[in-house]
N, CA and C atoms as an extended XYZ file, in Angstrom:
294
Properties=species:S:1:pos:R:3:atomname:S:1:resname:S:1:resid:I:1 pbc="F F F"
N         0.861       -1.171        0.000 N   VAL     1
C         0.000        0.000        0.000 CA  VAL     1
C         0.902        1.226        0.000 C   VAL     1
N         0.656        2.119       -0.937 N   PHE     2
C         1.457        3.335       -1.000 CA  PHE     2
C         0.683        4.457       -1.674 C   PHE     2
N         1.118        5.678       -1.395 N   GLN     3
C         0.578        6.866       -2.057 CA  GLN     3
C         1.493        7.160       -3.229 C   GLN     3
N         0.905        7.381       -4.391 N   GLY     4
C         1.722        7.676       -5.556 CA  GLY     4
C         1.065        8.668       -6.484 C   GLY     4
N         1.903        9.348       -7.247 N   ARG     5
C         1.417       10.299       -8.253 CA  ARG     5
C         1.692        9.707       -9.617 C   ARG     5
N         0.689        9.670      -10.469 N   ILE     6
C         0.807        9.106      -11.808 CA  ILE     6
C         1.558       10.096      -12.693 C   ILE     6
N         2.684        9.644      -13.240 N   LEU     7
C         3.495       10.495      -14.104 CA  LEU     7
C         3.198       10.268      -15.581 C   LEU     7
N         2.962        9.016      -15.962 N   ALA     8
C         2.713        8.715      -17.370 CA  ALA     8
C         1.925        7.419      -17.486 C   ALA     8
N         1.257        7.267      -18.614 N   ARG     9
C         0.480        6.063      -18.909 CA  ARG     9
C         0.866        5.593      -20.307 C   ARG     9
N         1.058        4.285      -20.447 N   ARG    10
C         1.436        3.744      -21.752 CA  ARG    10
C         0.800        2.374      -21.929 C   ARG    10
N         0.205        2.146      -23.105 N   LEU    11
C        -0.348        0.843      -23.433 CA  LEU    11
C         0.769       -0.023      -23.984 C   LEU    11
N         0.919       -1.217      -23.425 N   VAL    12
C         1.945       -2.164      -23.852 CA  VAL    12
C         1.243       -3.488      -24.098 C   VAL    12
N         1.051       -3.841      -25.364 N   GLY    13
C         0.323       -5.065      -25.682 CA  GLY    13
C        -1.095       -4.995      -25.155 C   GLY    13
N        -1.486       -5.972      -24.354 N   GLN    14
C        -2.826       -6.023      -23.766 CA  GLN    14
C        -2.850       -5.500      -22.332 C   GLN    14
N        -1.820       -4.746      -21.949 N   GLU    15
C        -1.730       -4.227      -20.589 CA  GLU    15
C        -1.472       -2.721      -20.611 C   GLU    15
N        -1.657       -2.104      -19.462 N   THR    16
C        -1.382       -0.683      -19.286 CA  THR    16
C        -0.273       -0.546      -18.257 C   THR    16
N         0.712        0.279      -18.587 N   ARG    17
C         1.822        0.523      -17.669 CA  ARG    17
C         1.782        1.976      -17.229 C   ARG    17
N         1.771        2.179      -15.913 N   TYR    18
C         1.796        3.517      -15.340 CA  TYR    18
C         3.153        3.753      -14.710 C   TYR    18
N         3.726        4.912      -15.004 N   GLU    19
C         4.928        5.321      -14.293 CA  GLU    19
C         4.455        6.128      -13.089 C   GLU    19
N         4.868        5.700      -11.899 N   VAL    20
C         4.341        6.265      -10.659 CA  VAL    20
C         5.482        6.777       -9.791 C   VAL    20
N         5.307        7.982       -9.274 N   GLU    21
C         6.222        8.511       -8.269 CA  GLU    21
C         5.691        8.067       -6.910 C   GLU    21
N         6.471        7.271       -6.203 N   VAL    22
C         6.067        6.776       -4.887 CA  VAL    22
C         6.280        7.893       -3.877 C   VAL    22
N         5.188        8.373       -3.305 N   LYS    23
C         5.261        9.470       -2.345 CA  LYS    23
C         5.443        8.947       -0.920 C   LYS    23
N         4.524        8.087       -0.491 N   THR    24
C         4.564        7.562        0.870 CA  THR    24
C         4.259        6.071        0.845 C   THR    24
N         5.239        5.242        1.174 N   PRO    25
C         4.922        3.811        1.321 CA  PRO    25
C         4.354        3.570        2.720 C   PRO    25
N         3.196        2.953        2.799 N   TYR    26
C         2.569        2.708        4.096 CA  TYR    26
C         2.909        1.313        4.604 C   TYR    26
N         2.641        0.343        3.805 N   ARG    27
C         2.908       -1.038        4.196 CA  ARG    27
C         3.361       -1.765        2.945 C   ARG    27
N         4.548       -2.342        3.022 N   HIS    28
C         5.049       -3.042        1.843 CA  HIS    28
C         5.885       -4.244        2.259 C   HIS    28
N         5.732       -5.306        1.494 N   ARG    29
C         6.475       -6.534        1.756 CA  ARG    29
C         7.648       -6.677        0.803 C   ARG    29
N         7.792       -5.744       -0.080 N   PHE    30
C         8.929       -5.711       -0.993 CA  PHE    30
C         9.366       -4.264       -1.112 C   PHE    30
N        10.655       -4.032       -1.367 N   PRO    31
C        11.150       -2.647       -1.397 CA  PRO    31
C        10.584       -1.860       -2.581 C   PRO    31
N        10.310       -0.602       -2.332 N   LEU    32
C         9.845        0.313       -3.372 CA  LEU    32
C        10.904        1.388       -3.583 C   LEU    32
N        11.113        1.752       -4.825 N   VAL    33
C        12.029        2.839       -5.147 CA  VAL    33
C        11.197        4.089       -5.425 C   VAL    33
N        11.814        5.270       -5.499 N   PRO    34
C        11.034        6.498       -5.673 CA  PRO    34
C        10.172        6.537       -6.941 C   PRO    34
N        10.587        5.820       -7.987 N   ARG    35
C         9.759        5.713       -9.192 CA  ARG    35
C         9.589        4.249       -9.534 C   ARG    35
N         8.350        3.870       -9.767 N   GLU    36
C         8.020        2.483      -10.073 CA  GLU    36
C         7.102        2.432      -11.286 C   GLU    36
N         7.086        1.295      -11.937 N   TYR    37
C         6.078        1.012      -12.945 CA  TYR    37
C         5.021        0.145      -12.290 C   TYR    37
N         3.770        0.521      -12.455 N   VAL    38
C         2.650       -0.261      -11.967 CA  VAL    38
C         1.890       -0.736      -13.194 C   VAL    38
N         1.683       -2.042      -13.274 N   TRP    39
C         1.027       -2.661      -14.418 CA  TRP    39
C        -0.424       -2.997      -14.104 C   TRP    39
N        -1.302       -2.789      -15.087 N   VAL    40
C        -2.712       -3.152      -14.989 CA  VAL    40
C        -2.982       -4.118      -16.138 C   VAL    40
N        -3.559       -5.301      -15.862 N   PRO    41
C        -3.715       -6.319      -16.906 CA  PRO    41
C        -4.871       -6.075      -17.871 C   PRO    41
N        -5.080       -4.831      -18.295 N   ASN    42
C        -6.081       -4.523      -19.316 CA  ASN    42
C        -5.732       -3.191      -19.961 C   ASN    42
N        -6.442       -2.853      -21.019 N   THR    43
C        -6.212       -1.576      -21.697 CA  THR    43
C        -7.463       -0.698      -21.673 C   THR    43
N        -8.453       -1.080      -20.872 N   CYS    44
C        -9.725       -0.349      -20.864 CA  CYS    44
C        -9.707        0.897      -19.985 C   CYS    44
N        -8.627        1.110      -19.247 N   GLY    45
C        -8.586        2.269      -18.366 CA  GLY    45
C        -9.242        2.008      -17.022 C   GLY    45
N        -9.309        0.759      -16.616 N   CYS    46
C        -9.879        0.374      -15.331 CA  CYS    46
C        -8.766       -0.136      -14.430 C   CYS    46
N        -8.525        0.423      -13.313 N   PRO    47
C        -9.165        1.588      -12.707 CA  PRO    47
C        -8.749        2.876      -13.421 C   PRO    47
N        -9.614        3.879      -13.391 N   PRO    48
C        -9.323        5.138      -14.088 CA  PRO    48
C        -8.295        5.984      -13.338 C   PRO    48
N        -7.042        5.875      -13.710 N   LEU    49
C        -5.968        6.659      -13.100 CA  LEU    49
C        -5.535        7.718      -14.111 C   LEU    49
N        -5.591        8.967      -13.711 N   ARG    50
C        -5.233       10.037      -14.650 CA  ARG    50
C        -3.834       10.561      -14.345 C   ARG    50
N        -3.158       10.967      -15.378 N   GLU    51
C        -1.811       11.515      -15.217 CA  GLU    51
C        -1.873       12.769      -14.352 C   GLU    51
N        -0.946       12.878      -13.416 N   GLY    52
C        -0.906       14.015      -12.503 CA  GLY    52
C        -1.711       13.799      -11.240 C   GLY    52
N        -2.571       12.786      -11.223 N   GLY    53
C        -3.395       12.516      -10.050 CA  GLY    53
C        -2.625       11.750       -8.983 C   GLY    53
N        -3.018       11.941       -7.734 N   GLU    54
C        -2.411       11.211       -6.621 CA  GLU    54
C        -3.414       10.200       -6.111 C   GLU    54
N        -2.913        8.974       -5.881 N   TYR    55
C        -3.785        7.874       -5.513 CA  TYR    55
C        -3.195        7.071       -4.366 C   TYR    55
N        -4.067        6.409       -3.657 N   LEU    56
C        -3.679        5.408       -2.688 CA  LEU    56
C        -3.821        4.073       -3.416 C   LEU    56
N        -2.728        3.350       -3.576 N   LEU    57
C        -2.719        2.126       -4.374 CA  LEU    57
C        -2.371        0.923       -3.506 C   LEU    57
N        -3.130       -0.134       -3.668 N   MET    58
C        -2.808       -1.397       -3.016 CA  MET    58
C        -2.574       -2.389       -4.142 C   MET    58
N        -1.318       -2.646       -4.410 N   ALA    59
C        -0.930       -3.525       -5.506 CA  ALA    59
C        -0.142       -4.694       -4.946 C   ALA    59
N         0.133       -5.658       -5.790 N   ARG    60
C         0.914       -6.804       -5.343 CA  ARG    60
C         2.081       -7.035       -6.273 C   ARG    60
N         3.049       -7.692       -5.744 N   ARG    61
C         4.230       -8.042       -6.526 CA  ARG    61
C         3.901       -9.293       -7.324 C   ARG    61
N         4.212       -9.271       -8.601 N   HIS    62
C         3.957      -10.415       -9.473 CA  HIS    62
C         5.284      -10.934      -10.019 C   HIS    62
N         5.592      -12.184       -9.710 N   VAL    63
C         6.776      -12.852      -10.242 CA  VAL    63
C         6.278      -14.069      -10.996 C   VAL    63
N         6.679      -14.204      -12.267 N   ASN    64
C         6.187      -15.328      -13.044 CA  ASN    64
C         6.870      -16.636      -12.648 C   ASN    64
N         6.376      -17.720      -13.177 N   TYR    65
C         6.850      -19.052      -12.810 CA  TYR    65
C         8.341      -19.233      -13.073 C   TYR    65
N         8.842      -18.681      -14.169 N   GLU    66
C        10.253      -18.814      -14.515 CA  GLU    66
C        11.143      -17.843      -13.741 C   GLU    66
N        10.539      -16.953      -12.982 N   ARG    67
C        11.249      -15.916      -12.220 CA  ARG    67
C        12.038      -14.964      -13.120 C   ARG    67
N        11.504      -14.727      -14.308 N   THR    68
C        12.142      -13.785      -15.233 CA  THR    68
C        11.408      -12.452      -15.277 C   THR    68
N        10.246      -12.395      -14.641 N   LEU    69
C         9.426      -11.193      -14.651 CA  LEU    69
C         9.079      -10.844      -13.213 C   LEU    69
N         9.421       -9.641      -12.793 N   ASN    70
C         9.181       -9.182      -11.432 CA  ASN    70
C         8.629       -7.771      -11.549 C   ASN    70
N         7.356       -7.603      -11.213 N   ARG    71
C         6.744       -6.288      -11.382 CA  ARG    71
C         5.643       -6.066      -10.373 C   ARG    71
N         5.169       -4.819      -10.302 N   ILE    72
C         4.065       -4.454       -9.424 CA  ILE    72
C         2.793       -4.483      -10.255 C   ILE    72
N         1.823       -5.247       -9.787 N   LEU    73
C         0.594       -5.470      -10.538 CA  LEU    73
C        -0.605       -4.958       -9.747 C   LEU    73
N        -1.404       -4.128      -10.396 N   LEU    74
C        -2.658       -3.645       -9.810 CA  LEU    74
C        -3.770       -4.409      -10.507 C   LEU    74
N        -4.279       -5.416       -9.836 N   GLN    75
C        -5.287       -6.275      -10.439 CA  GLN    75
C        -6.648       -5.608      -10.450 C   GLN    75
N        -7.592       -6.237      -11.156 N   ASP    76
C        -8.946       -5.692      -11.245 CA  ASP    76
C        -9.578       -5.527       -9.872 C   ASP    76
N        -9.267       -6.431       -8.953 N   ASP    77
C        -9.831       -6.336       -7.614 CA  ASP    77
C        -8.919       -5.566       -6.655 C   ASP    77
N        -7.896       -4.918       -7.200 N   GLY    78
C        -6.982       -4.117       -6.387 CA  GLY    78
C        -7.647       -2.839       -5.910 C   GLY    78
N        -6.930       -2.098       -5.110 N   TYR    79
C        -7.462       -0.898       -4.470 CA  TYR    79
C        -6.757        0.312       -5.059 C   TYR    79
N        -7.497        1.198       -5.669 N   ALA    80
C        -6.952        2.437       -6.217 CA  ALA    80
C        -7.984        3.536       -5.980 C   ALA    80
N        -7.668        4.416       -5.045 N   ARG    81
C        -8.580        5.514       -4.724 CA  ARG    81
C        -7.823        6.824       -4.779 C   ARG    81
N        -8.509        7.883       -5.153 N   PRO    82
C        -7.848        9.192       -5.096 CA  PRO    82
C        -7.367        9.466       -3.677 C   PRO    82
N        -6.146        9.984       -3.568 N   TRP    83
C        -5.563       10.242       -2.253 CA  TRP    83
C        -6.187       11.477       -1.644 C   TRP    83
N        -6.556       11.351       -0.374 N   THR    84
C        -7.071       12.474        0.404 CA  THR    84
C        -6.453       12.377        1.798 C   THR    84
N        -6.432       13.455        2.552 N   PRO    85
C        -5.941       13.366        3.930 CA  PRO    85
C        -6.721       12.334        4.753 C   PRO    85
N        -8.005       12.164        4.462 N   ARG    86
C        -8.807       11.164        5.170 CA  ARG    86
C        -8.278        9.759        4.889 C   ARG    86
N        -7.982        9.455        3.624 N   GLU    87
C        -7.413        8.149        3.273 CA  GLU    87
C        -6.099        7.935        4.021 C   GLU    87
N        -5.297        8.974        4.114 N   ASP    88
C        -4.023        8.886        4.814 CA  ASP    88
C        -4.234        8.493        6.273 C   ASP    88
N        -5.177        9.141        6.933 N   ARG    89
C        -5.466        8.820        8.339 CA  ARG    89
C        -5.949        7.382        8.495 C   ARG    89
N        -6.830        6.941        7.594 N   LEU    90
C        -7.357        5.582        7.684 CA  LEU    90
C        -6.266        4.537        7.499 C   LEU    90
N        -5.389        4.759        6.529 N   VAL    91
C        -4.330        3.784        6.263 CA  VAL    91
C        -3.319        3.761        7.394 C   VAL    91
N        -2.944        4.915        7.897 N   ARG    92
C        -2.000        4.950        9.020 CA  ARG    92
C        -2.589        4.252       10.249 C   ARG    92
N        -3.877        4.450       10.491 N   GLY    93
C        -4.528        3.795       11.615 CA  GLY    93
C        -4.588        2.287       11.431 C   GLY    93
N        -4.888        1.845       10.223 N   ALA    94
C        -4.960        0.417        9.952 CA  ALA    94
C        -3.586       -0.229       10.028 C   ALA    94
N        -2.545        0.479        9.638 N   ALA    95
C        -1.180       -0.075        9.652 CA  ALA    95
C        -0.741       -0.400       11.073 C   ALA    95
N        -1.242        0.342       12.050 N   ARG    96
C        -0.883        0.067       13.435 CA  ARG    96
C        -1.489       -1.240       13.940 C   ARG    96
N        -2.622       -1.638       13.351 N   HIS    97
C        -3.322       -2.842       13.788 CA  HIS    97
C        -2.964       -4.082       12.974 C   HIS    97
N        -2.375       -3.894       11.818 N   CYS    98
C        -2.059       -5.037       10.933 CA  CYS    98
C        -0.610       -5.460       11.059 C   CYS    98
């Protein structure tokens, strides 16, 4: 779970790749660098992330069977909400209990 600002969007094959500036990592099981690519397994624009917008993203690390692909994946059932101070308070509060 992290707060990020969408820098760019690019369609790659049947997927969408977002370049994201990681602002605040809240809870992560793998290291995040200041800029990451977040992949969405569709090209329909779901979830609707706009360039320049700040979002609270709950994504997962995806490593394929051969261990040749390691990326951050925002699945259809993933969590992507516009970032607000209220979201920040809720996530910080939940992080203390999880």
